[in-house]
mmCIF file of C-alpha atoms in Angstrom:
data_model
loop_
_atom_site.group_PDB
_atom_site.id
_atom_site.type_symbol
_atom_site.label_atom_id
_atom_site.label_comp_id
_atom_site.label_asym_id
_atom_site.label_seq_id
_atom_site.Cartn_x
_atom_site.Cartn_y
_atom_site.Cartn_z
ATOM 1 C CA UNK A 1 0.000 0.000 0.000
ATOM 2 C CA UNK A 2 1.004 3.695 -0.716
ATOM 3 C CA UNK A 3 2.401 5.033 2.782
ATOM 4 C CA UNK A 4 0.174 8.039 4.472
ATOM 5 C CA UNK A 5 0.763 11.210 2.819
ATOM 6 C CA UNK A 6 2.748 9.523 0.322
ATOM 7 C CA UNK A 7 3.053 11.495 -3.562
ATOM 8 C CA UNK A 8 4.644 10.995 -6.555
ATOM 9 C CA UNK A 9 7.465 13.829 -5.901
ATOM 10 C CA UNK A 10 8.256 11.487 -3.014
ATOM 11 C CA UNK A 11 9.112 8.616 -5.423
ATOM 12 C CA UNK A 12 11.064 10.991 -7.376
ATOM 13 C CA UNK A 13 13.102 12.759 -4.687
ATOM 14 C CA UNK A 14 13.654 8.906 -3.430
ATOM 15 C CA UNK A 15 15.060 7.631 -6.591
ATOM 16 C CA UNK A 16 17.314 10.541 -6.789
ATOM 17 C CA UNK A 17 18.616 9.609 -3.095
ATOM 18 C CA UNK A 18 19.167 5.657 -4.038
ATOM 19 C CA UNK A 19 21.010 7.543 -7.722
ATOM 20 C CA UNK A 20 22.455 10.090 -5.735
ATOM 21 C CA UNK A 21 23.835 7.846 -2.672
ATOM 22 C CA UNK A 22 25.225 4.774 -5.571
ATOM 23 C CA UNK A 23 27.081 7.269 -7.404
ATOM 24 C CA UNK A 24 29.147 8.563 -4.102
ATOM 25 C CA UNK A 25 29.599 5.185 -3.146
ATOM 26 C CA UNK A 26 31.172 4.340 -6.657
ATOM 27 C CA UNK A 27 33.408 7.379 -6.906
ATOM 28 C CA UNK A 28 35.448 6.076 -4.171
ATOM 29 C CA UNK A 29 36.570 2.964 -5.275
ATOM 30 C CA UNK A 30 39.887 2.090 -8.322
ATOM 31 C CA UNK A 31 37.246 -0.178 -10.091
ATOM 32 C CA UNK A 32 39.901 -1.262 -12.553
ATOM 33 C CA UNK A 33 42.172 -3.425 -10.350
ATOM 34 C CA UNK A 34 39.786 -4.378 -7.866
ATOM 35 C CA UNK A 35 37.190 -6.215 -9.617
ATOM 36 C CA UNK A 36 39.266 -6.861 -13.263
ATOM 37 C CA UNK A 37 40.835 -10.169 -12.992
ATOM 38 C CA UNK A 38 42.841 -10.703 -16.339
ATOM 39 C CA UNK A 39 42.974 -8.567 -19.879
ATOM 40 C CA UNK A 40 43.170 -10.544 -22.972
ATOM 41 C CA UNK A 41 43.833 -9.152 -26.600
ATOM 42 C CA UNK A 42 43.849 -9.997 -29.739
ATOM 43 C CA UNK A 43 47.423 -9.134 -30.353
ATOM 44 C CA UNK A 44 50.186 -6.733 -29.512
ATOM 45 C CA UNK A 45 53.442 -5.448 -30.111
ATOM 46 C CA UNK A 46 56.311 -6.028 -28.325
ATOM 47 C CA UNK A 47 56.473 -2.465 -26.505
ATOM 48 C CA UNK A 48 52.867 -2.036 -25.942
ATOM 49 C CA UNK A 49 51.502 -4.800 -24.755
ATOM 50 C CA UNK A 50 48.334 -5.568 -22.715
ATOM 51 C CA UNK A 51 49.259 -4.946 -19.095
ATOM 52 C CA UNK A 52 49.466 -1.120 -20.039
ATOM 53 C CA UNK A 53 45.994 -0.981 -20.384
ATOM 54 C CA UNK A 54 45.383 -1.403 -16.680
ATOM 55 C CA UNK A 55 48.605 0.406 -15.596
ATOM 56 C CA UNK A 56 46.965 3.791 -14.798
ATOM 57 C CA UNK A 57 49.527 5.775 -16.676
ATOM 58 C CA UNK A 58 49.174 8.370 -19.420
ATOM 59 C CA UNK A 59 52.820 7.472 -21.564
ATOM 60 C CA UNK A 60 52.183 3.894 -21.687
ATOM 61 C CA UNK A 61 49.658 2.355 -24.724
ATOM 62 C CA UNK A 62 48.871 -1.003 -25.669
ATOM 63 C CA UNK A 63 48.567 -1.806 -30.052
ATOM 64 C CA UNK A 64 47.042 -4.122 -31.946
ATOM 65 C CA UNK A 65 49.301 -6.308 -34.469
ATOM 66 C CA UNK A 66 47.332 -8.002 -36.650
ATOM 67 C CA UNK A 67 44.602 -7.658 -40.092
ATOM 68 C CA UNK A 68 41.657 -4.782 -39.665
ATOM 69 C CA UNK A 69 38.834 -5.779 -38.151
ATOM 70 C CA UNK A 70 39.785 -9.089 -35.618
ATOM 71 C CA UNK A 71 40.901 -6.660 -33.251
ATOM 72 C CA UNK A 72 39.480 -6.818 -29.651
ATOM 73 C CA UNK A 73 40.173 -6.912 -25.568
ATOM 74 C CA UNK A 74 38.217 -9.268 -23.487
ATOM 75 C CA UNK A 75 37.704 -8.539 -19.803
ATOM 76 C CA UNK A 76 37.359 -11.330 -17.429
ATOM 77 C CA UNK A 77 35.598 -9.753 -14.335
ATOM 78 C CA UNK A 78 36.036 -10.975 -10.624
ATOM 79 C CA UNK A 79 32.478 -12.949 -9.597
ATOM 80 C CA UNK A 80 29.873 -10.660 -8.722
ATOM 81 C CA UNK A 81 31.474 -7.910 -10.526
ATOM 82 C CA UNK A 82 28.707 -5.117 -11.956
ATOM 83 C CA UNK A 83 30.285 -2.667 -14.496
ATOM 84 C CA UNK A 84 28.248 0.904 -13.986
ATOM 85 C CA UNK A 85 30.544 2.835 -16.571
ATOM 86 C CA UNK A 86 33.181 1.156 -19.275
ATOM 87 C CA UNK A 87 35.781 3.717 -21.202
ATOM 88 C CA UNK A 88 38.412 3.613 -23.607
ATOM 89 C CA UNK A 89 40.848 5.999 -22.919
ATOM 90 C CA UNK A 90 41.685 6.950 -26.399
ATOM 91 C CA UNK A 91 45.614 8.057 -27.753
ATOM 92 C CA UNK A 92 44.789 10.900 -30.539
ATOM 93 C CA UNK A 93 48.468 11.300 -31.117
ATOM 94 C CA UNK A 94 48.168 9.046 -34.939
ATOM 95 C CA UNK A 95 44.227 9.193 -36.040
ATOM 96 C CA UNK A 96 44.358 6.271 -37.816
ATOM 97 C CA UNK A 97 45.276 3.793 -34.509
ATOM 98 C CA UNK A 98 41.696 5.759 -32.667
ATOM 99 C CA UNK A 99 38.843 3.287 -33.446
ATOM 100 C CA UNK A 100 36.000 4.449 -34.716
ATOM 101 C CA UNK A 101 33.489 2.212 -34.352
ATOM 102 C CA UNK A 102 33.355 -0.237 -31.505
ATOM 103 C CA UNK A 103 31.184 -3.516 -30.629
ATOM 104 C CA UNK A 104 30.684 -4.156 -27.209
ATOM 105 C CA UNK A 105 29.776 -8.112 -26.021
ATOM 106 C CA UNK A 106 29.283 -9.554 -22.416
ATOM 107 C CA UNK A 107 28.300 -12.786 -21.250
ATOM 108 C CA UNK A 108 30.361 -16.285 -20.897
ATOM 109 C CA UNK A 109 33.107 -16.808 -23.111
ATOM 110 C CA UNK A 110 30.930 -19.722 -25.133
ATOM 111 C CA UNK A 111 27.845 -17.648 -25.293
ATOM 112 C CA UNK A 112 28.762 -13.766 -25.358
ATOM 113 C CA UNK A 113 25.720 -11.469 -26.352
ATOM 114 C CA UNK A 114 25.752 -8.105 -28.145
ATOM 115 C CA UNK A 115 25.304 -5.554 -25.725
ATOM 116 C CA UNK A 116 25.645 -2.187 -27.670
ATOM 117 C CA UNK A 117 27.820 -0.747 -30.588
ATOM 118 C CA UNK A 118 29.217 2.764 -30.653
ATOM 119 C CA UNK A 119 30.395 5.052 -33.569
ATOM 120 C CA UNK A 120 32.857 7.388 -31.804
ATOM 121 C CA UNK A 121 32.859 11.048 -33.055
ATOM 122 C CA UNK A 122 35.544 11.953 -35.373
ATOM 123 C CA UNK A 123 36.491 15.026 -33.021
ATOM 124 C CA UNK A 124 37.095 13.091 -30.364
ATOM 125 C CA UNK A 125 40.023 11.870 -28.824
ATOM 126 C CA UNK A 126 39.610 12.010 -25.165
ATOM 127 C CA UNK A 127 38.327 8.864 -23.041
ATOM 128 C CA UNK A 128 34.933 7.512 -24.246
ATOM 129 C CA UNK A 129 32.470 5.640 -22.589
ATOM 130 C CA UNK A 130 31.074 2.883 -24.487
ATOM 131 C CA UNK A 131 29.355 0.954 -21.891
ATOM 132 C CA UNK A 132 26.529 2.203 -18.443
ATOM 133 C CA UNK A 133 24.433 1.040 -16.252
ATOM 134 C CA UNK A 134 24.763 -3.027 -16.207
ATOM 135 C CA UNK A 135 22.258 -4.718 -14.008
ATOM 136 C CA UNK A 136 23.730 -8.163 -13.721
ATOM 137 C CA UNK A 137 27.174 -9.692 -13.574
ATOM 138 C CA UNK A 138 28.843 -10.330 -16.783
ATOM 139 C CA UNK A 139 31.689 -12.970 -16.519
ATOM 140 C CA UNK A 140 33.454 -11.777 -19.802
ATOM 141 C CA UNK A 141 33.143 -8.187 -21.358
ATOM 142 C CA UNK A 142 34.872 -8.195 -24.888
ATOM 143 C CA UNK A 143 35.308 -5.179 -27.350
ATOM 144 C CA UNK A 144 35.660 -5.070 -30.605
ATOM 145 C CA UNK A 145 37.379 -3.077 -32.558
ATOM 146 C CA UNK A 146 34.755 -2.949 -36.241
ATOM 147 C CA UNK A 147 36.698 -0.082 -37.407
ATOM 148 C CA UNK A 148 39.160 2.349 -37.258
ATOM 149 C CA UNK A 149 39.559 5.917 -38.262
ATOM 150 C CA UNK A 150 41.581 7.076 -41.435
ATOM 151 C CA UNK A 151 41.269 2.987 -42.952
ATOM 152 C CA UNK A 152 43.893 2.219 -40.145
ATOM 153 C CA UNK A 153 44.589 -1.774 -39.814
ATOM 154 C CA UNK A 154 45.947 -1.176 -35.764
ATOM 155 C CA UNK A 155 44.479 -0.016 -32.554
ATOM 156 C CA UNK A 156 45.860 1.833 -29.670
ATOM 157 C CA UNK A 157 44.599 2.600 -26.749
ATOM 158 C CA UNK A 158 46.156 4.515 -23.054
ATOM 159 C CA UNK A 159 43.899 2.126 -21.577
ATOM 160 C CA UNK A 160 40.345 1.081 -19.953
ATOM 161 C CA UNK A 161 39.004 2.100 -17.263
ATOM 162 C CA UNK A 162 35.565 0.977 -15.248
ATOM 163 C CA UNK A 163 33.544 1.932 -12.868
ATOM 164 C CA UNK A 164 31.478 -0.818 -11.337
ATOM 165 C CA UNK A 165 30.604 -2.036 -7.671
ATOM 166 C CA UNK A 166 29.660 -6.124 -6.389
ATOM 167 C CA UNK A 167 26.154 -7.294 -6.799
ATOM 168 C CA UNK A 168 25.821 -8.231 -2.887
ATOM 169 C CA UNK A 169 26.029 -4.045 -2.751
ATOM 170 C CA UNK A 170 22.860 -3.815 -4.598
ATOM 171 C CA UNK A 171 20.859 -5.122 -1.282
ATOM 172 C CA UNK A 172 18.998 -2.207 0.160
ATOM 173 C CA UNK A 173 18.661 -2.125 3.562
ATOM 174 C CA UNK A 174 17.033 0.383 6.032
ATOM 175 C CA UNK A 175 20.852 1.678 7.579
ATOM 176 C CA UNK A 176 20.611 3.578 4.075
ATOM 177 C CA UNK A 177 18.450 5.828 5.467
ATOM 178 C CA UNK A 178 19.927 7.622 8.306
ATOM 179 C CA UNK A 179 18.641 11.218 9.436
ATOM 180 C CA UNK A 180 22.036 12.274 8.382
ATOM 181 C CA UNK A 181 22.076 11.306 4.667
ATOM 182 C CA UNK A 182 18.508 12.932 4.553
ATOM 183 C CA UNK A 183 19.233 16.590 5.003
ATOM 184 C CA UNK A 184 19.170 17.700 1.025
ATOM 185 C CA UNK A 185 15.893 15.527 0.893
ATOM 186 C CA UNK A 186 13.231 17.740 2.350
ATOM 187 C CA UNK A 187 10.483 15.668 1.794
ATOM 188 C CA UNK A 188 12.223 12.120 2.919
ATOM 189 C CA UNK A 189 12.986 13.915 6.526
ATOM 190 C CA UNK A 190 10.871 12.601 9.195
ATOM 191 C CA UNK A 191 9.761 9.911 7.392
ATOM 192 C CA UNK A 192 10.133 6.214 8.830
ATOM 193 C CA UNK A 193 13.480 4.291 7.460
ATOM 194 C CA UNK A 194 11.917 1.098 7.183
ATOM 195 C CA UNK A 195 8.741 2.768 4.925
ATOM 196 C CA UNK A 196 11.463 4.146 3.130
ATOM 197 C CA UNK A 197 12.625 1.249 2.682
ATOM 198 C CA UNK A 198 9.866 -0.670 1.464
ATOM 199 C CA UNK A 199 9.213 2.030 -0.653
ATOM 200 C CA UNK A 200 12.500 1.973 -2.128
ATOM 201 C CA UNK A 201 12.429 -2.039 -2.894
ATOM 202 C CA UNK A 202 9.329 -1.322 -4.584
ATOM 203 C CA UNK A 203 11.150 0.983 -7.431
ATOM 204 C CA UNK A 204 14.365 -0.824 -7.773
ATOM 205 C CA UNK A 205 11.428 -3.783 -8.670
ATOM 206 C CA UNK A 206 10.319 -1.343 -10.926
ATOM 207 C CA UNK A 207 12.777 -0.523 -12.560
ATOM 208 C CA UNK A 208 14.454 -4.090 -12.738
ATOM 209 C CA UNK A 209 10.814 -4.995 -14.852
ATOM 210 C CA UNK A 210 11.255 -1.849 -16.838
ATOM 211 C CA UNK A 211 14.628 -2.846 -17.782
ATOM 212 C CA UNK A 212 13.493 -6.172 -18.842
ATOM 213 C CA UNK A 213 11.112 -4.686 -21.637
ATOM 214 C CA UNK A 214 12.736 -1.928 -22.816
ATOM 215 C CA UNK A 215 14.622 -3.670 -25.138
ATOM 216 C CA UNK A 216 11.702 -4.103 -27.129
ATOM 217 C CA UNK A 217 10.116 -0.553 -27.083
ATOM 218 C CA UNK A 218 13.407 0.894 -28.059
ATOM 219 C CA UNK A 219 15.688 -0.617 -30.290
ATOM 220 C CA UNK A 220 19.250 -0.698 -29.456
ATOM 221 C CA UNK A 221 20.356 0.805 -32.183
ATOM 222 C CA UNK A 222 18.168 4.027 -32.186
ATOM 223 C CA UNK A 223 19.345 6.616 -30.048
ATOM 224 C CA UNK A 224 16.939 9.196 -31.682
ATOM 225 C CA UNK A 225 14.879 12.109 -30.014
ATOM 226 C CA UNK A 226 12.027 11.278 -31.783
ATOM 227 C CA UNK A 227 12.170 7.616 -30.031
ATOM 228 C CA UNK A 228 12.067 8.870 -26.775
ATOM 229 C CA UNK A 229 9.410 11.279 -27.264
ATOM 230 C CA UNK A 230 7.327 9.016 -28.999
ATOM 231 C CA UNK A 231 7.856 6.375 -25.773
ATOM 232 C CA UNK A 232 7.054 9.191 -23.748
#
């Protein structure tokens, strides 16, 4: 049942505490190391080889040495692992080693599903993400390299880098809602943590189902205006 007094701007100022209090949480932890547990490429050269991909450092690269278009790094993610943001940290110094249009694939290594392809803008050459908001572990995250700028055979990237958190994290409990994390919530103050609570289990259900459909109401490959308004 809807609590006492309850209104839809208190749904929405709740869903922007449970966005507002993930993203904190997630800005404090090296995601890259700590729940990455082996890089795998296609190939590389002898100087810039895979590790420099997870090095953290901005002089280091790894390349691609093979044919156009079997190009690709696999990520094999720690158990439980859930990737909120994935970039490629792009090197603009030679255009034709920036890719230009990437595949993204996730699943197990047997059975990995297309999750989303990207055309990266010709201006830019700063880090790109090509991957958000994953609701479920992924054992194996692979990219593929379709395509590369300037009909360039080889890749190169700085590196990778995610942002993601452990599934077990995604257990709401009423501790989230102390007095003290309330304050820039007006409407959430005074309100009992364990009807917040419930409250709060009820949209992440929501929005689990929502995520389920949406696949088919917008196509994957449409990121148009029009498609959003005409969903709206």
């Amino acid at each position: 049942s809807v609590p006492p007094g309850w209104s839809y701007e208190h749904d929405m100022e709740l869903g922007r505490f449970l966005y507002d209090h993930s993203e904190k949480e997630l800005q404090r932890v090296d995601c890259t190391k700590e729940h990455i547990s082996s890089v795998e490429v296609s190939s590389q050269t002898e100087d810039c080889v895979a590790a420099h991909l997870t090095d953290n450092l901005t002089y280091t690269f790894w390349e691609s040495n093979g044919p156009p278009g079997q190009h690709w790094v696999r990520l094999n993610m720690k158990k439980g692992a859930i990737v909120k943001r994935l970039w490629l940290m792009l090197d603009g110094q030679s255009s034709s080693y920036v890719p230009r249009r990437v595949a993204v694939y996730g699943g197990t290594l047997n059975r990995l599903q297309h999750l989303r392809t990207v055309l990266i803008n010709e201006n830019s050459y700063q880090n790109i993400c090509i991957l958000r908001d994953m609701k479920t572990h992924m054992p194996v995250l692979e990219i593929r390299f379709l395509e590369c700028r300037d009909q360039g055979y080889n890749v190169r990237l700085q590196g990778i880098k995610i942002m993601s958190f452990w599934e077990w994290d995604l257990i709401l409990n009423a501790d989230m809602f102390q007095p003290a994390r309330l304050v820039r919530y007006p409407l959430l103050e005074g309100v009992d943590a364990d009807v917040l609570y419930r409250r709060a289990v009820l949209i992440q259900r929501f929005v689990q189902l929502l995520e389920s459909v949406l696949c088919y109401l917008i196509p994957l490959s449409e990121d148009s205006i029009g498609t959003f308004n005409a969903l709206r």
